[in-house]
Coordinates of C-alpha atoms and ligand atoms in Angstrom, one line a residue:
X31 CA -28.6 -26.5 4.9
X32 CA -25.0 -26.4 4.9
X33 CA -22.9 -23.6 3.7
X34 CA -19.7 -23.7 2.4
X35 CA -17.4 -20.4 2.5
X36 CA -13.7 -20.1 1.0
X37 CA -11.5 -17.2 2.8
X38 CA -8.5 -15.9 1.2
X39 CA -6.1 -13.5 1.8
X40 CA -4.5 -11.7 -1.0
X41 CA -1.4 -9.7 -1.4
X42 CA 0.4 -8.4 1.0
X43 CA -0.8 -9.5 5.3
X44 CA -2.5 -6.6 7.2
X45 CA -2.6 -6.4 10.9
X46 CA -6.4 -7.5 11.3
X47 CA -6.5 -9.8 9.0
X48 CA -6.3 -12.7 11.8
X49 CA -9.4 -10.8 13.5
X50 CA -11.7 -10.4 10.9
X51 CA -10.9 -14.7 10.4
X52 CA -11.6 -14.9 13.9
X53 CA -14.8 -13.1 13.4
X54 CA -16.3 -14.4 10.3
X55 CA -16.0 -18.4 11.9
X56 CA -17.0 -17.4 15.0
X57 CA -19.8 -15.2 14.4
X58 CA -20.8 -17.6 12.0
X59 CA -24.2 -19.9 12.9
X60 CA -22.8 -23.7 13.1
X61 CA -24.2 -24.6 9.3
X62 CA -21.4 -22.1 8.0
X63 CA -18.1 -24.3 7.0
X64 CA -15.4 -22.8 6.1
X65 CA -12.2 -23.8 4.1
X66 CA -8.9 -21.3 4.3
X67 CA -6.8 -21.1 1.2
X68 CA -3.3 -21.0 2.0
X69 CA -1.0 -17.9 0.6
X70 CA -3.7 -16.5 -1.0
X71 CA -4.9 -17.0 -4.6
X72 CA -2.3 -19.8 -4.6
X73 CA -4.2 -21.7 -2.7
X74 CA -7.1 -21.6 -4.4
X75 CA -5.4 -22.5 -7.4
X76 CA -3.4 -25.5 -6.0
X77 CA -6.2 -26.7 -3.9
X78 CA -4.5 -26.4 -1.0
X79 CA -6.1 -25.0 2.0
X80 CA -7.7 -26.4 5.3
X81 CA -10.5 -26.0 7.1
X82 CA -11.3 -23.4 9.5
X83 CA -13.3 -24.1 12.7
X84 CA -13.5 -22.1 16.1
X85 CA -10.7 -24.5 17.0
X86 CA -8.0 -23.0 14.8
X87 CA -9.1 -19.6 14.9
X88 CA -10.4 -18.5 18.3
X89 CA -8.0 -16.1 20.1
X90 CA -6.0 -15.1 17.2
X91 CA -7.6 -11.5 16.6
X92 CA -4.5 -9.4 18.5
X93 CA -1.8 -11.6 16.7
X94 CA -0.2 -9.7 13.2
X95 CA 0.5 -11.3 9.9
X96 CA -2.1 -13.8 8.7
X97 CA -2.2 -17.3 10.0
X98 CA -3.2 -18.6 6.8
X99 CA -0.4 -17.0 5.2
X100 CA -0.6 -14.0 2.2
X101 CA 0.4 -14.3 -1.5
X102 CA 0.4 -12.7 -4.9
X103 CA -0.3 -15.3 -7.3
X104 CA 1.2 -15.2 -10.9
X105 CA -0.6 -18.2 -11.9
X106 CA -4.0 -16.7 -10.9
X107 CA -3.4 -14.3 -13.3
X108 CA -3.3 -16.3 -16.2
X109 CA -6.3 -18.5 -17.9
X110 CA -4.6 -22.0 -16.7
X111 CA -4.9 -20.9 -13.1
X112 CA -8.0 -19.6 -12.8
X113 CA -9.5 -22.4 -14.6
X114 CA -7.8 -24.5 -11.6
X115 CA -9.2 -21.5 -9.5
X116 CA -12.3 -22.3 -10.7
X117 CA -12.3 -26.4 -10.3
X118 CA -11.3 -26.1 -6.8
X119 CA -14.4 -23.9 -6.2
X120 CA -16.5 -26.6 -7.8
X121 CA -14.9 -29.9 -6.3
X122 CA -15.5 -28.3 -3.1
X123 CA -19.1 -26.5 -3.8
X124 CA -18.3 -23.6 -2.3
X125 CA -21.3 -20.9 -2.0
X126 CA -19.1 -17.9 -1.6
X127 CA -15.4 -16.8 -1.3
X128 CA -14.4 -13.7 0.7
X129 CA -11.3 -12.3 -0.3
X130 CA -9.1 -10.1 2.4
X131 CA -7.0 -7.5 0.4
X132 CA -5.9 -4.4 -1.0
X133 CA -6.6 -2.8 -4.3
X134 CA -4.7 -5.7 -6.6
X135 CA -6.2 -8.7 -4.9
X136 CA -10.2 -7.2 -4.9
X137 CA -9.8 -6.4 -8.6
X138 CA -8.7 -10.1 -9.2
X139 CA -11.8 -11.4 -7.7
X140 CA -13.9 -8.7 -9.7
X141 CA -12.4 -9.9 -13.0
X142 CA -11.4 -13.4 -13.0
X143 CA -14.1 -14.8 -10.3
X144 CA -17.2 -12.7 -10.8
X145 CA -17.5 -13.3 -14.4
X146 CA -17.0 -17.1 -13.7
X147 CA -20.2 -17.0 -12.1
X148 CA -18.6 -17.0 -8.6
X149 CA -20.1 -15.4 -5.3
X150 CA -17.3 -13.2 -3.8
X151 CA -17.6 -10.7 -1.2
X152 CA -14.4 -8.3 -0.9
X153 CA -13.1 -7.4 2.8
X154 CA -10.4 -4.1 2.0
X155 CA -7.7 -5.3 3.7
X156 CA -4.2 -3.0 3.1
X157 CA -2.1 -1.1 5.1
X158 CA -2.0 1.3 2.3
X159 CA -6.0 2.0 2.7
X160 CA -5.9 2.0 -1.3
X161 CA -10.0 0.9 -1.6
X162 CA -12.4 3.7 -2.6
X163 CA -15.5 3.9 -0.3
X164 CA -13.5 2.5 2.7
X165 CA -12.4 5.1 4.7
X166 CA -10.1 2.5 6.6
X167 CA -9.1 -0.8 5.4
X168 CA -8.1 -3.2 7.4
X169 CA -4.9 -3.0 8.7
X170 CA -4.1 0.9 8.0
X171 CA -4.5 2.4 11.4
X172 CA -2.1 -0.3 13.2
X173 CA 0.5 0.7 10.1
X174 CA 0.0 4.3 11.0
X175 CA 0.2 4.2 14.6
X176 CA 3.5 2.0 14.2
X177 CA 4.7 4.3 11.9
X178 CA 4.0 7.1 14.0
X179 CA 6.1 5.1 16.8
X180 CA 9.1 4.4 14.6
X181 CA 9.3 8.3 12.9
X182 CA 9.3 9.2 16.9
X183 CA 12.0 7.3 17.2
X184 CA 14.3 8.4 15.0
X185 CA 13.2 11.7 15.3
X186 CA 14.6 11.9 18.9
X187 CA 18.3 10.7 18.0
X188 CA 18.4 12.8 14.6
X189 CA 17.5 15.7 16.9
X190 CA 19.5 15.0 19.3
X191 CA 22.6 15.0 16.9
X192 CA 21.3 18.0 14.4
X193 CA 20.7 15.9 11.6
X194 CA 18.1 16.0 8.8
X195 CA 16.3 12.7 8.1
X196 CA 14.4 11.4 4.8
X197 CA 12.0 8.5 5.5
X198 CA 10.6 6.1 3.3
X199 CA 7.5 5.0 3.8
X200 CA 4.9 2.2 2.1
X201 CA 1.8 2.4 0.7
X202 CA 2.7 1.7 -2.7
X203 CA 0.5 4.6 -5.0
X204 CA -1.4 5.8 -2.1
X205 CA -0.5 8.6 -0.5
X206 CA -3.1 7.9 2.8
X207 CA 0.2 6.9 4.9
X208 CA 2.3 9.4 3.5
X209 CA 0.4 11.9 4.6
X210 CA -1.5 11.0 7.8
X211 CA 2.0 10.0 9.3
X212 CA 3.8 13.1 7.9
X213 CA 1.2 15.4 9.5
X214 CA 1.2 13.7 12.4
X215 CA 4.6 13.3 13.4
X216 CA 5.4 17.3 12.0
X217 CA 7.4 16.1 9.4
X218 CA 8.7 19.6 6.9
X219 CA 8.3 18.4 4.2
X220 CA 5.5 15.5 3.0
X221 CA 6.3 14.1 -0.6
X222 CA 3.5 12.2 -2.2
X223 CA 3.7 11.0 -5.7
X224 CA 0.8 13.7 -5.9
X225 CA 3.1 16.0 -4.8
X226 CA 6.5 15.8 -5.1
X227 CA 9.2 18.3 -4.1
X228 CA 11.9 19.2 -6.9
X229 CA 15.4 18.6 -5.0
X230 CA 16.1 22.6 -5.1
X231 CA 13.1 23.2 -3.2
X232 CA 13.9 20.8 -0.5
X233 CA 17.1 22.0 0.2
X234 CA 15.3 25.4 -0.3
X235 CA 13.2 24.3 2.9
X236 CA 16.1 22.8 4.9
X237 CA 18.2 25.7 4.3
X238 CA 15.6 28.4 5.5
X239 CA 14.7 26.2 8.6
X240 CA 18.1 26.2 9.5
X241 CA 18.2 29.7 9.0
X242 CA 15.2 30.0 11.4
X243 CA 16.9 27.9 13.9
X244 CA 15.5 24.8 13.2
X245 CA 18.3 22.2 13.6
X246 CA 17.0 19.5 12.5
X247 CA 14.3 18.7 9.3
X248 CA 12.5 15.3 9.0
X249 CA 10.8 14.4 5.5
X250 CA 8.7 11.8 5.2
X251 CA 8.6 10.5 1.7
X252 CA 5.8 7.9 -0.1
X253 CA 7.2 5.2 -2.1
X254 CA 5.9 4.7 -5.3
X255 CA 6.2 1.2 -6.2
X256 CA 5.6 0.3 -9.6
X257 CA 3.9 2.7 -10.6
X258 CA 7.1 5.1 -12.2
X259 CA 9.8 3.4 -12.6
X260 CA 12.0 7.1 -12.8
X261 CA 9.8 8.3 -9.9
X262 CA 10.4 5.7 -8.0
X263 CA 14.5 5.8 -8.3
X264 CA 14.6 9.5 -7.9
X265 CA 12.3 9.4 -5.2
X266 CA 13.6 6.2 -2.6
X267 CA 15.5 7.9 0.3
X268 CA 18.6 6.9 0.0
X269 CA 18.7 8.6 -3.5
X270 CA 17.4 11.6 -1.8
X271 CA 19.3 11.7 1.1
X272 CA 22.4 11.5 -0.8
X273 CA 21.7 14.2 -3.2
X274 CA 20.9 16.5 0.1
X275 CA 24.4 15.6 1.3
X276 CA 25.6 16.7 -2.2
X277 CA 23.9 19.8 -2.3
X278 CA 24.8 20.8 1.4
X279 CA 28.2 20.3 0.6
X280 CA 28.0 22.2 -2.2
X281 CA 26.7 24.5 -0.4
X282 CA 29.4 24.8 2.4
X283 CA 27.1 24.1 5.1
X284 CA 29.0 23.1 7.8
X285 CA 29.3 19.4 8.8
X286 CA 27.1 18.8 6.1
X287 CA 28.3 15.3 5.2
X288 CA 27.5 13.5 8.3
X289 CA 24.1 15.4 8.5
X290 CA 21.6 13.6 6.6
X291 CA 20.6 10.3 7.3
X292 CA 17.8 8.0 5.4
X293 CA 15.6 5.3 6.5
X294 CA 13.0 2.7 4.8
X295 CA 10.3 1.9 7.3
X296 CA 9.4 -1.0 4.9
X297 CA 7.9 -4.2 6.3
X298 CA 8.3 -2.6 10.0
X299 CA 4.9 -0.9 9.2
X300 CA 3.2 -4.0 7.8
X301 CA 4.2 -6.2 10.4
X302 CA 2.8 -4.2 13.7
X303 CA 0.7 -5.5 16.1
X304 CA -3.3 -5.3 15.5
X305 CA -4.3 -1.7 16.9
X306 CA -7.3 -2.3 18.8
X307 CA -9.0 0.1 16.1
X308 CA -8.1 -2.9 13.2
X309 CA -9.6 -5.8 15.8
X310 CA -12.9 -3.6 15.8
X311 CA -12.6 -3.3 11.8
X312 CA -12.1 -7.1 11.4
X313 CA -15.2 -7.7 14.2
X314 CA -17.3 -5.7 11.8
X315 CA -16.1 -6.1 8.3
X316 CA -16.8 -10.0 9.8
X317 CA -20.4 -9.0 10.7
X318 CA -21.1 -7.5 7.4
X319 CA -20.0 -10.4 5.3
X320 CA -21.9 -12.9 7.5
X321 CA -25.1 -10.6 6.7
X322 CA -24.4 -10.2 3.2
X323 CA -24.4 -14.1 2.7
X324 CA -27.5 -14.6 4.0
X325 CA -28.8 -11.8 2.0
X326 CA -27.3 -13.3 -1.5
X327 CA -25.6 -10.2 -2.0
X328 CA -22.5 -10.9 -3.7
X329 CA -20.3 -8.9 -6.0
X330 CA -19.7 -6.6 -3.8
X331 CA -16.8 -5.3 -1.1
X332 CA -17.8 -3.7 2.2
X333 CA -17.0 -0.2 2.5
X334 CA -16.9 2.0 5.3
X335 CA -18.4 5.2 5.0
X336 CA -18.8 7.3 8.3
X337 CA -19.6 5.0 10.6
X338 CA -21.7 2.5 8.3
X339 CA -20.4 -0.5 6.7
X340 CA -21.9 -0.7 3.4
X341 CA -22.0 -3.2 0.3
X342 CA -20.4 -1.4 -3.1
X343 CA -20.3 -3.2 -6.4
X344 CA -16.8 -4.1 -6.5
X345 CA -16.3 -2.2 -9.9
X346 CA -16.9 0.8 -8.0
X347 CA -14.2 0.8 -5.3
X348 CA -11.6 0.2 -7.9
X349 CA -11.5 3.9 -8.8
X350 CA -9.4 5.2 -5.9
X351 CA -6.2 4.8 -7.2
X352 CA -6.7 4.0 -10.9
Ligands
F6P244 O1 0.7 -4.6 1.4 C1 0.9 -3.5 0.5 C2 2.3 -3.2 0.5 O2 2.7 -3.2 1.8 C3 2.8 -2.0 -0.2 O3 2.8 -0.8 0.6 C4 4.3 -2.4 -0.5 O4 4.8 -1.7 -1.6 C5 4.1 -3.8 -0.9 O5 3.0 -4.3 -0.2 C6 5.3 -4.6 -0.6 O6 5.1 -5.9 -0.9 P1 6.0 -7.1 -0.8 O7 5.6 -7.9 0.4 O8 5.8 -7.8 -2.1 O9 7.4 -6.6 -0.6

């Protein structure tokens, strides 16, 4: 017998995304059909999708973004739209609907599809790896390693010409980026919303590494996107880098003015090329949602937990960041 299989992807792309598509319709046997939504909820909502085959999605696992096109949906959020939601799932009898996202996106399905009765299977997909019991979601180690790539680069003129250097990075209210690209790229000082650094003890740190000969301090700064309105104004880098320039010149320090410099990696994180590491996620996060169909295990996102790639009640993985 036939089964029919709605994919979405939710909130913001993530390198991978286009593998894991590639996966699940590919590894699929030939009685799975499957129908894309188009800019996520949205589409699920307006009806408007089309439908996938090994025609339209073979050899698009190393491409970035998400061929079917992201969203956040504001009408999925209110009763009106996912009681469309809901009709386009019936008119089109669809026995399950994965969902590819972050945090936001997996909690939609948990509370406005579950309850409705509706099979869903979660895939953690998020450059800001913001999913509890998923060690990596999809999409975070190709943000990282771009990341990695872009601090490098500005690291090298900034020390080059002496300067100090506050970068912003994503990962809305996780700190996962934050830190894993602060440590690995040597940054002095790593501010999470976890751990923030008054402004006196920053220049506190700049000032003694100086001291010690250090000419040049990078600091690699988490934004905190909606989540503090006042920690996220006192905390983007242009706020910060300014106040440094203010306090150095306070402070005499010579050619202080034209020595800090600030930077918003932004979108340049989100929109790097699939890391091989992210095409192997997507193959498997595919595998396991293929497997979990058959079984009739829905409800549930696939975690990764050492090296396994387990099925967790989707209330569970919501804790991480709440
Ligand atoms: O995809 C998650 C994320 O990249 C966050 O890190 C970031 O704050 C947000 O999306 C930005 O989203 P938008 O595309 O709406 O600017």
């Amino acid at each position: 017998m036939n089964k029919k299989i709605c994919i979405i992807a939710s909130g913001g792309d993530a390198p991978g995304m286009n593998a894991c598509i590639e996966g699940i319709v590919n590894f699929a046997p030939s009685n799975f059909k499957f129908f894309g939504a188009i800019g996520g909820y949205d589409g699920l909502v307006n009806d408007n999708g089309i439908i996938l085959d090994r025609t339209n999605t073979s050899g698009i696992s190393h491409i970035s973004g998400c061929f079917l096109k992201c969203g956040r949906s504001e009408e999925f959020t209110t009763p009106e739209g996912v009681q469309k939601a809901l009709a386009t799932i019936k008119r089109h009898k669809f026995d399950a609907v994965i969902i590819l996202g972050g945090n936001g996106s997996l909690s939609g399905a948990m509370k406005r599809l579950e309850p409705n009765g509706i099979n869903v299977i979660g895939i953690p997909s998020t450059i800001d790896n913001d999913v509890f019991f998923t060690k990596n979601s999809l999409g975070f180690s190709s943000a990282f390693e771009e990341s990695v790539r872009l601090v490098d680069n500005l690291n090298i003129t900034m020390r080059t010409n002496n300067r100090d250097h506050v970068v912003q990075l994503m990962g809305w209210y996780c700190p996962d980026l934050t830190n894993s690209v602060g440590l690995a790229t040597f940054a002095d000082i790593i501010d999470t919303f976890d751990n923030r650094h008054s402004h006196a003890q920053i220049a506190k740190i700049w000032a003694n590494n100086r001291k010690e000969g250090k000419q040049s301090n990078l600091m690699i700064l988490q934004e905190t996107k909606g989540k503090d309105i006042h920690d996220e104004a006192i905390h983007s880098a242009n706020y910060l880098g300014d106040l440094m320039r203010a306090i150095a010149t306070e402070n005499n320090i010579e050619s202080a003015t034209s020595r800090v410099r600030m930077s918003t990696l932004g979108h340049l994180q989100r929109g790097a090329s699939p890391s091989a590491r992210d095409r192997w996620l997507g193959a498997n996060y595919a595998k396991k949602a293929l497997e979990l169909i058959n079984a009739k295990q829905f409800g549930v996102a696939i975690g990764l937990v050492g090296d396994h790639f387990i099925a967790v009640p989707l209330s569970k993985i919501m804790d991480k960041i709440s």
